[in-house]
Amino acid sequence: MVVAILARAAPRTLRRAAAVAASPWARGAVLVVTVAAAVWTLSRLPAASPLPLLLAALPWIAGKYLLCPLRWHALAGSGRSRWWHIRTYAESELLGQLSPGHAGADVWRVHRLHRAGIGKAPAVAGVALDRLVGAAGVALAVLATGTALPGPVLGVAGVVAAAVLAAAVTLRARRPQALAGVRLRPGPIAAGLLLSVGYQASIAGLVFGAVAAVGGPVDPVRLLAVFGASQVAGILPGFAGASPRHGALAVGLTTLGLTWTVALAAAALVALLPWAPALLLGGGSLAASRLSATRAATAPG
């Protein structure tokens, strides 16, 4: 009886949870709590210094806003310039920060490709291939840290990769126009993997910088293992500012001997730093595009 009631209530509960997750109020509350936690923990760390974090942020920004869009450019085959992909990727990152699971980023990239004259199917395929290669880069980075990927994660990843590959082969055979331009060739995919690994290295550097910023001396080799474990946790979706990846990072740092205050401060810095370049670069690009459109609409003649 109890099992039957729970089975009937589960879908309704999941729908309500999804509605809460999609609420801007919920996302705002999570961000406010994360900022408050960062301020509170940093105020209790007299040895905290922003310099290591700022130095680590520079290569991370280059990885996120240069390597990632170049990977997308190499795989999508959209015919647009590298600069177009860099600007669109920056815009998508801001929208991704504002949406659960970063889903808004992919939606914006597909939208921009479609507006640029790419069919919806090739646009979706190009973004999906970019995501798949990015996930493969995460797996390679995790393996490089010596972290063993859990069996269920490997199984799910294998099934997803096989399904995507089978769908791509079927589409190419039956509807070649659906994958027009998408570069399913060894060269672009290898280049994409290399760029993905480079981006993962920049994330690892950001974690090192955050730990150094809060004054937490740790074994670099063990910290790499904690980084790998947190990237595995990042498979689960979450809010920008507070996600399973950041929670796993905080827990992992405590296993290295850091106090909870230091661990939470480091994880909060890693969670909050992406907002600054997203607002500056993505917001700036969106504002510039809106200004150009407004000028063109009001121009005489």
mmCIF file of C-alpha atoms in Angstrom:
data_model
loop_
_atom_site.group_PDB
_atom_site.id
_atom_site.type_symbol
_atom_site.label_atom_id
_atom_site.label_comp_id
_atom_site.label_asym_id
_atom_site.label_seq_id
_atom_site.Cartn_x
_atom_site.Cartn_y
_atom_site.Cartn_z
ATOM 1 C CA MET A 1 0.000 0.000 0.000
ATOM 2 C CA VAL A 2 2.745 2.426 1.035
ATOM 3 C CA VAL A 3 4.815 1.503 -2.028
ATOM 4 C CA ALA A 4 1.862 2.153 -4.329
ATOM 5 C CA ILE A 5 1.244 5.567 -2.765
ATOM 6 C CA LEU A 6 4.904 6.487 -3.112
ATOM 7 C CA ALA A 7 4.935 5.318 -6.742
ATOM 8 C CA ARG A 8 1.973 7.542 -7.561
ATOM 9 C CA ALA A 9 3.445 10.503 -5.688
ATOM 10 C CA ALA A 10 6.940 10.234 -7.243
ATOM 11 C CA PRO A 11 6.154 11.796 -10.666
ATOM 12 C CA ARG A 12 4.318 14.697 -9.000
ATOM 13 C CA THR A 13 7.231 15.238 -6.618
ATOM 14 C CA LEU A 14 9.727 15.214 -9.479
ATOM 15 C CA ARG A 15 7.663 17.742 -11.441
ATOM 16 C CA ARG A 16 7.515 20.035 -8.431
ATOM 17 C CA ALA A 17 11.252 19.682 -7.857
ATOM 18 C CA ALA A 18 11.932 20.513 -11.502
ATOM 19 C CA ALA A 19 9.672 23.571 -11.256
ATOM 20 C CA VAL A 20 11.540 24.768 -8.168
ATOM 21 C CA ALA A 21 14.896 24.212 -9.883
ATOM 22 C CA ALA A 22 13.758 26.230 -12.900
ATOM 23 C CA SER A 23 12.542 29.109 -10.734
ATOM 24 C CA PRO A 24 14.727 32.236 -10.932
ATOM 25 C CA TRP A 25 13.984 32.788 -7.255
ATOM 26 C CA ALA A 26 15.518 29.423 -6.380
ATOM 27 C CA ARG A 27 18.609 30.123 -8.506
ATOM 28 C CA GLY A 28 18.935 33.563 -6.954
ATOM 29 C CA ALA A 29 18.618 32.124 -3.457
ATOM 30 C CA VAL A 30 21.333 29.546 -4.160
ATOM 31 C CA LEU A 31 23.649 32.261 -5.496
ATOM 32 C CA VAL A 32 23.003 34.532 -2.506
ATOM 33 C CA VAL A 33 23.712 31.686 -0.082
ATOM 34 C CA THR A 34 26.922 30.820 -1.936
ATOM 35 C CA VAL A 35 28.107 34.444 -1.876
ATOM 36 C CA ALA A 36 27.234 34.751 1.811
ATOM 37 C CA ALA A 37 29.096 31.527 2.599
ATOM 38 C CA ALA A 38 32.157 32.740 0.679
ATOM 39 C CA VAL A 39 32.171 36.115 2.436
ATOM 40 C CA TRP A 40 31.677 34.518 5.841
ATOM 41 C CA THR A 41 34.385 31.902 5.413
ATOM 42 C CA LEU A 42 36.897 34.310 3.867
ATOM 43 C CA SER A 43 36.364 36.758 6.733
ATOM 44 C CA ARG A 44 37.459 34.010 9.115
ATOM 45 C CA LEU A 45 40.673 33.304 7.168
ATOM 46 C CA PRO A 46 43.261 36.005 7.933
ATOM 47 C CA ALA A 47 45.800 34.278 5.666
ATOM 48 C CA ALA A 48 43.535 34.518 2.615
ATOM 49 C CA SER A 49 45.028 36.294 -0.407
ATOM 50 C CA PRO A 50 43.341 36.939 -3.772
ATOM 51 C CA LEU A 51 46.588 36.926 -5.787
ATOM 52 C CA PRO A 52 46.888 33.129 -6.330
ATOM 53 C CA LEU A 53 43.257 32.961 -7.449
ATOM 54 C CA LEU A 54 43.660 35.875 -9.852
ATOM 55 C CA LEU A 55 46.785 34.331 -11.383
ATOM 56 C CA ALA A 56 45.002 30.984 -11.812
ATOM 57 C CA ALA A 57 41.911 32.692 -13.225
ATOM 58 C CA LEU A 58 43.762 34.029 -16.269
ATOM 59 C CA PRO A 59 44.527 30.627 -17.872
ATOM 60 C CA TRP A 60 41.074 29.383 -16.875
ATOM 61 C CA ILE A 61 39.400 32.314 -18.662
ATOM 62 C CA ALA A 62 41.559 31.585 -21.711
ATOM 63 C CA GLY A 63 40.494 27.939 -21.556
ATOM 64 C CA LYS A 64 36.806 28.658 -21.146
ATOM 65 C CA TYR A 65 36.469 31.572 -23.574
ATOM 66 C CA LEU A 66 39.093 30.636 -26.159
ATOM 67 C CA LEU A 67 39.817 26.885 -26.168
ATOM 68 C CA CYS A 68 36.171 25.831 -25.765
ATOM 69 C CA PRO A 69 34.781 27.993 -28.588
ATOM 70 C CA LEU A 70 37.687 26.930 -30.811
ATOM 71 C CA ARG A 71 36.734 23.313 -30.133
ATOM 72 C CA TRP A 72 33.140 24.082 -31.094
ATOM 73 C CA HIS A 73 34.348 25.855 -34.251
ATOM 74 C CA ALA A 74 36.474 22.846 -35.204
ATOM 75 C CA LEU A 75 33.573 20.405 -34.817
ATOM 76 C CA ALA A 76 30.461 22.309 -35.877
ATOM 77 C CA GLY A 77 31.530 23.146 -39.438
ATOM 78 C CA SER A 78 29.170 26.118 -39.416
ATOM 79 C CA GLY A 79 31.145 28.210 -41.882
ATOM 80 C CA ARG A 80 31.190 31.083 -39.409
ATOM 81 C CA SER A 81 34.426 32.676 -38.253
ATOM 82 C CA ARG A 82 36.319 31.793 -35.099
ATOM 83 C CA TRP A 83 35.505 35.226 -33.709
ATOM 84 C CA TRP A 84 31.772 34.552 -34.230
ATOM 85 C CA HIS A 85 32.079 31.325 -32.249
ATOM 86 C CA ILE A 86 34.049 33.048 -29.482
ATOM 87 C CA ARG A 87 31.417 35.778 -29.091
ATOM 88 C CA THR A 88 28.491 33.363 -29.253
ATOM 89 C CA TYR A 89 30.124 31.029 -26.730
ATOM 90 C CA ALA A 90 30.675 33.931 -24.318
ATOM 91 C CA GLU A 91 27.013 34.903 -24.620
ATOM 92 C CA SER A 92 25.942 31.308 -24.059
ATOM 93 C CA GLU A 93 28.011 31.067 -20.890
ATOM 94 C CA LEU A 94 26.120 33.952 -19.305
ATOM 95 C CA LEU A 95 22.787 32.334 -20.165
ATOM 96 C CA GLY A 96 24.129 29.009 -18.932
ATOM 97 C CA GLN A 97 24.997 30.550 -15.578
ATOM 98 C CA LEU A 98 21.384 31.693 -15.297
ATOM 99 C CA SER A 99 19.815 28.298 -16.083
ATOM 100 C CA PRO A 100 19.712 24.954 -14.239
ATOM 101 C CA GLY A 101 22.301 22.460 -15.415
ATOM 102 C CA HIS A 102 23.825 25.093 -17.703
ATOM 103 C CA ALA A 103 21.182 24.106 -20.264
ATOM 104 C CA GLY A 104 20.654 27.654 -21.471
ATOM 105 C CA ALA A 105 24.145 27.697 -22.982
ATOM 106 C CA ASP A 106 23.371 24.915 -25.451
ATOM 107 C CA VAL A 107 19.963 26.355 -26.300
ATOM 108 C CA TRP A 108 21.542 29.729 -27.111
ATOM 109 C CA ARG A 109 24.270 28.206 -29.279
ATOM 110 C CA VAL A 110 21.707 26.229 -31.294
ATOM 111 C CA HIS A 111 19.578 29.368 -31.617
ATOM 112 C CA ARG A 112 22.484 31.470 -32.874
ATOM 113 C CA LEU A 113 23.536 28.796 -35.380
ATOM 114 C CA HIS A 114 19.984 28.584 -36.693
ATOM 115 C CA ARG A 115 19.788 32.364 -37.027
ATOM 116 C CA ALA A 116 23.068 32.247 -38.950
ATOM 117 C CA GLY A 117 21.421 30.060 -41.600
ATOM 118 C CA ILE A 118 22.257 26.599 -40.255
ATOM 119 C CA GLY A 119 19.423 24.085 -40.213
ATOM 120 C CA LYS A 120 18.117 23.045 -36.818
ATOM 121 C CA ALA A 121 19.295 19.445 -37.163
ATOM 122 C CA PRO A 122 22.920 20.351 -38.073
ATOM 123 C CA ALA A 123 22.920 23.043 -35.360
ATOM 124 C CA VAL A 124 21.818 20.574 -32.696
ATOM 125 C CA ALA A 125 24.260 17.952 -34.019
ATOM 126 C CA GLY A 126 27.178 20.391 -33.907
ATOM 127 C CA VAL A 127 26.468 21.408 -30.310
ATOM 128 C CA ALA A 128 25.855 17.792 -29.267
ATOM 129 C CA LEU A 129 29.155 16.673 -30.809
ATOM 130 C CA ASP A 130 30.947 19.496 -29.026
ATOM 131 C CA ARG A 131 29.411 18.407 -25.725
ATOM 132 C CA LEU A 132 30.339 14.771 -26.360
ATOM 133 C CA VAL A 133 33.962 15.607 -27.140
ATOM 134 C CA GLY A 134 34.050 17.891 -24.098
ATOM 135 C CA ALA A 135 32.816 15.028 -21.910
ATOM 136 C CA ALA A 136 35.495 12.763 -23.388
ATOM 137 C CA GLY A 137 38.055 15.418 -22.452
ATOM 138 C CA VAL A 138 36.756 15.356 -18.870
ATOM 139 C CA ALA A 139 37.138 11.560 -18.793
ATOM 140 C CA LEU A 140 40.716 11.773 -20.070
ATOM 141 C CA ALA A 141 41.554 14.439 -17.491
ATOM 142 C CA VAL A 142 40.023 12.383 -14.687
ATOM 143 C CA LEU A 143 41.975 9.306 -15.743
ATOM 144 C CA ALA A 144 45.154 11.397 -15.878
ATOM 145 C CA THR A 145 44.683 12.324 -12.209
ATOM 146 C CA GLY A 146 44.611 8.647 -11.278
ATOM 147 C CA THR A 147 40.952 8.742 -10.265
ATOM 148 C CA ALA A 148 39.051 5.591 -11.147
ATOM 149 C CA LEU A 149 35.774 6.301 -12.865
ATOM 150 C CA PRO A 150 32.880 4.466 -11.135
ATOM 151 C CA GLY A 151 31.496 1.496 -13.007
ATOM 152 C CA PRO A 152 27.966 2.940 -13.385
ATOM 153 C CA VAL A 153 29.419 6.174 -14.764
ATOM 154 C CA LEU A 154 31.480 4.260 -17.302
ATOM 155 C CA GLY A 155 28.463 2.184 -18.246
ATOM 156 C CA VAL A 156 26.184 5.179 -18.748
ATOM 157 C CA ALA A 157 28.893 7.050 -20.650
ATOM 158 C CA GLY A 158 29.458 4.069 -22.921
ATOM 159 C CA VAL A 159 25.747 3.677 -23.631
ATOM 160 C CA VAL A 160 25.335 7.400 -24.366
ATOM 161 C CA ALA A 161 28.410 7.497 -26.611
ATOM 162 C CA ALA A 162 27.278 4.373 -28.492
ATOM 163 C CA ALA A 163 23.769 5.798 -28.919
ATOM 164 C CA VAL A 164 25.085 9.120 -30.205
ATOM 165 C CA LEU A 165 27.458 7.367 -32.608
ATOM 166 C CA ALA A 166 24.719 5.055 -33.883
ATOM 167 C CA ALA A 167 22.352 8.001 -34.359
ATOM 168 C CA ALA A 168 25.036 9.943 -36.227
ATOM 169 C CA VAL A 169 25.823 7.015 -38.540
ATOM 170 C CA THR A 170 22.111 6.432 -39.215
ATOM 171 C CA LEU A 171 21.457 10.101 -39.919
ATOM 172 C CA ARG A 172 24.455 10.341 -42.226
ATOM 173 C CA ALA A 173 23.225 7.324 -44.190
ATOM 174 C CA ARG A 174 19.534 8.253 -44.394
ATOM 175 C CA ARG A 175 19.500 12.049 -44.106
ATOM 176 C CA PRO A 176 22.926 13.435 -44.983
ATOM 177 C CA GLN A 177 21.568 16.991 -44.892
ATOM 178 C CA ALA A 178 20.875 16.629 -41.158
ATOM 179 C CA LEU A 179 24.616 16.523 -40.466
ATOM 180 C CA ALA A 180 25.681 18.931 -43.186
ATOM 181 C CA GLY A 181 28.931 20.564 -42.156
ATOM 182 C CA VAL A 182 29.357 18.661 -38.875
ATOM 183 C CA ARG A 183 32.923 17.334 -38.809
ATOM 184 C CA LEU A 184 32.697 13.693 -37.782
ATOM 185 C CA ARG A 185 36.269 13.041 -38.882
ATOM 186 C CA PRO A 186 39.291 11.871 -36.858
ATOM 187 C CA GLY A 187 41.240 15.119 -37.356
ATOM 188 C CA PRO A 188 38.663 17.581 -35.937
ATOM 189 C CA ILE A 189 37.694 15.166 -33.155
ATOM 190 C CA ALA A 190 41.348 14.718 -32.130
ATOM 191 C CA ALA A 191 41.823 18.496 -32.151
ATOM 192 C CA GLY A 192 38.670 18.849 -30.054
ATOM 193 C CA LEU A 193 39.944 16.309 -27.522
ATOM 194 C CA LEU A 194 43.262 18.150 -27.258
ATOM 195 C CA LEU A 195 41.479 21.452 -26.648
ATOM 196 C CA SER A 196 39.217 19.767 -24.073
ATOM 197 C CA VAL A 197 42.178 18.400 -22.135
ATOM 198 C CA GLY A 198 43.765 21.849 -22.199
ATOM 199 C CA TYR A 199 40.590 23.332 -20.751
ATOM 200 C CA GLN A 200 40.492 20.678 -18.018
ATOM 201 C CA ALA A 201 44.079 21.576 -17.119
ATOM 202 C CA SER A 202 42.980 25.201 -16.697
ATOM 203 C CA ILE A 203 40.191 24.083 -14.322
ATOM 204 C CA ALA A 204 42.718 22.112 -12.283
ATOM 205 C CA GLY A 205 44.878 25.244 -12.113
ATOM 206 C CA LEU A 206 41.866 27.222 -10.887
ATOM 207 C CA VAL A 207 41.308 24.708 -8.069
ATOM 208 C CA PHE A 208 44.978 24.969 -7.096
ATOM 209 C CA GLY A 209 44.716 28.761 -7.123
ATOM 210 C CA ALA A 210 41.586 28.762 -4.973
ATOM 211 C CA VAL A 211 43.193 26.480 -2.385
ATOM 212 C CA ALA A 212 46.344 28.623 -2.331
ATOM 213 C CA ALA A 213 44.208 31.771 -2.012
ATOM 214 C CA VAL A 214 42.635 30.576 1.225
ATOM 215 C CA GLY A 215 45.993 29.499 2.631
ATOM 216 C CA GLY A 216 45.513 25.760 2.478
ATOM 217 C CA PRO A 217 48.832 23.901 1.930
ATOM 218 C CA VAL A 218 48.086 20.456 0.489
ATOM 219 C CA ASP A 219 49.866 17.680 -1.386
ATOM 220 C CA PRO A 220 49.572 18.587 -5.120
ATOM 221 C CA VAL A 221 49.243 14.943 -6.184
ATOM 222 C CA ARG A 222 46.402 14.294 -3.743
ATOM 223 C CA LEU A 223 44.761 17.566 -4.719
ATOM 224 C CA LEU A 224 44.771 16.401 -8.342
ATOM 225 C CA ALA A 225 42.941 13.249 -7.246
ATOM 226 C CA VAL A 226 40.344 15.378 -5.417
ATOM 227 C CA PHE A 227 39.949 17.477 -8.548
ATOM 228 C CA GLY A 228 39.350 14.326 -10.606
ATOM 229 C CA ALA A 229 36.712 13.087 -8.165
ATOM 230 C CA SER A 230 34.928 16.454 -8.230
ATOM 231 C CA GLN A 231 34.834 16.373 -12.039
ATOM 232 C CA VAL A 232 33.138 12.977 -11.878
ATOM 233 C CA ALA A 233 30.536 14.476 -9.519
ATOM 234 C CA GLY A 234 30.060 17.264 -12.059
ATOM 235 C CA ILE A 235 28.187 14.784 -14.264
ATOM 236 C CA LEU A 236 25.173 15.471 -12.050
ATOM 237 C CA PRO A 237 23.370 18.736 -12.895
ATOM 238 C CA GLY A 238 23.118 21.592 -10.443
ATOM 239 C CA PHE A 239 22.865 25.326 -10.009
ATOM 240 C CA ALA A 240 25.551 27.760 -11.112
ATOM 241 C CA GLY A 241 27.170 28.692 -7.824
ATOM 242 C CA ALA A 242 26.330 25.450 -6.032
ATOM 243 C CA SER A 243 26.528 22.066 -7.727
ATOM 244 C CA PRO A 244 27.480 18.488 -6.873
ATOM 245 C CA ARG A 245 30.929 19.199 -8.322
ATOM 246 C CA HIS A 246 31.559 22.016 -5.844
ATOM 247 C CA GLY A 247 30.146 19.969 -2.972
ATOM 248 C CA ALA A 248 32.413 17.053 -3.861
ATOM 249 C CA LEU A 249 35.362 19.438 -4.071
ATOM 250 C CA ALA A 250 34.690 20.777 -0.572
ATOM 251 C CA VAL A 251 34.327 17.274 0.873
ATOM 252 C CA GLY A 252 37.471 16.116 -0.924
ATOM 253 C CA LEU A 253 39.507 19.023 0.416
ATOM 254 C CA THR A 254 38.614 18.070 3.979
ATOM 255 C CA THR A 255 40.102 14.619 3.345
ATOM 256 C CA LEU A 256 43.410 16.372 2.625
ATOM 257 C CA GLY A 257 43.478 17.810 6.133
ATOM 258 C CA LEU A 258 41.881 21.198 5.463
ATOM 259 C CA THR A 259 39.265 22.482 7.861
ATOM 260 C CA TRP A 260 35.679 22.799 6.714
ATOM 261 C CA THR A 261 36.021 26.593 6.760
ATOM 262 C CA VAL A 262 38.984 26.510 4.377
ATOM 263 C CA ALA A 263 37.451 23.813 2.183
ATOM 264 C CA LEU A 264 34.136 25.650 1.848
ATOM 265 C CA ALA A 265 35.937 28.920 1.076
ATOM 266 C CA ALA A 266 37.977 27.305 -1.713
ATOM 267 C CA ALA A 267 34.914 25.581 -3.218
ATOM 268 C CA ALA A 268 32.907 28.816 -3.026
ATOM 269 C CA LEU A 269 35.638 30.721 -4.866
ATOM 270 C CA VAL A 270 35.689 28.107 -7.647
ATOM 271 C CA ALA A 271 31.882 28.322 -7.853
ATOM 272 C CA LEU A 272 31.662 32.113 -7.881
ATOM 273 C CA LEU A 273 34.566 33.113 -10.105
ATOM 274 C CA PRO A 274 32.837 32.084 -13.403
ATOM 275 C CA TRP A 275 30.197 34.769 -12.853
ATOM 276 C CA ALA A 276 32.670 37.630 -13.359
ATOM 277 C CA PRO A 277 33.859 36.774 -16.916
ATOM 278 C CA ALA A 278 30.363 35.586 -17.868
ATOM 279 C CA LEU A 279 28.907 38.968 -16.929
ATOM 280 C CA LEU A 280 31.794 40.932 -18.423
ATOM 281 C CA LEU A 281 32.404 39.013 -21.667
ATOM 282 C CA GLY A 282 29.026 37.406 -22.299
ATOM 283 C CA GLY A 283 27.026 40.370 -21.084
ATOM 284 C CA GLY A 284 29.256 42.760 -23.003
ATOM 285 C CA SER A 285 28.795 40.815 -26.239
ATOM 286 C CA LEU A 286 25.016 40.662 -25.795
ATOM 287 C CA ALA A 287 24.879 44.381 -25.047
ATOM 288 C CA ALA A 288 27.028 45.191 -28.087
ATOM 289 C CA SER A 289 24.814 43.057 -30.336
ATOM 290 C CA ARG A 290 21.667 44.720 -29.008
ATOM 291 C CA LEU A 291 23.206 48.170 -29.509
ATOM 292 C CA SER A 292 24.206 47.337 -33.093
ATOM 293 C CA ALA A 293 20.709 46.038 -33.852
ATOM 294 C CA THR A 294 19.147 49.172 -32.372
ATOM 295 C CA ARG A 295 21.397 51.456 -34.415
ATOM 296 C CA ALA A 296 20.667 49.531 -37.596
ATOM 297 C CA ALA A 297 16.917 49.725 -36.952
ATOM 298 C CA THR A 298 16.986 53.487 -36.314
ATOM 299 C CA ALA A 299 19.428 54.378 -39.101
ATOM 300 C CA PRO A 300 17.883 56.685 -41.732
ATOM 301 C CA GLY A 301 17.050 55.208 -45.118
#
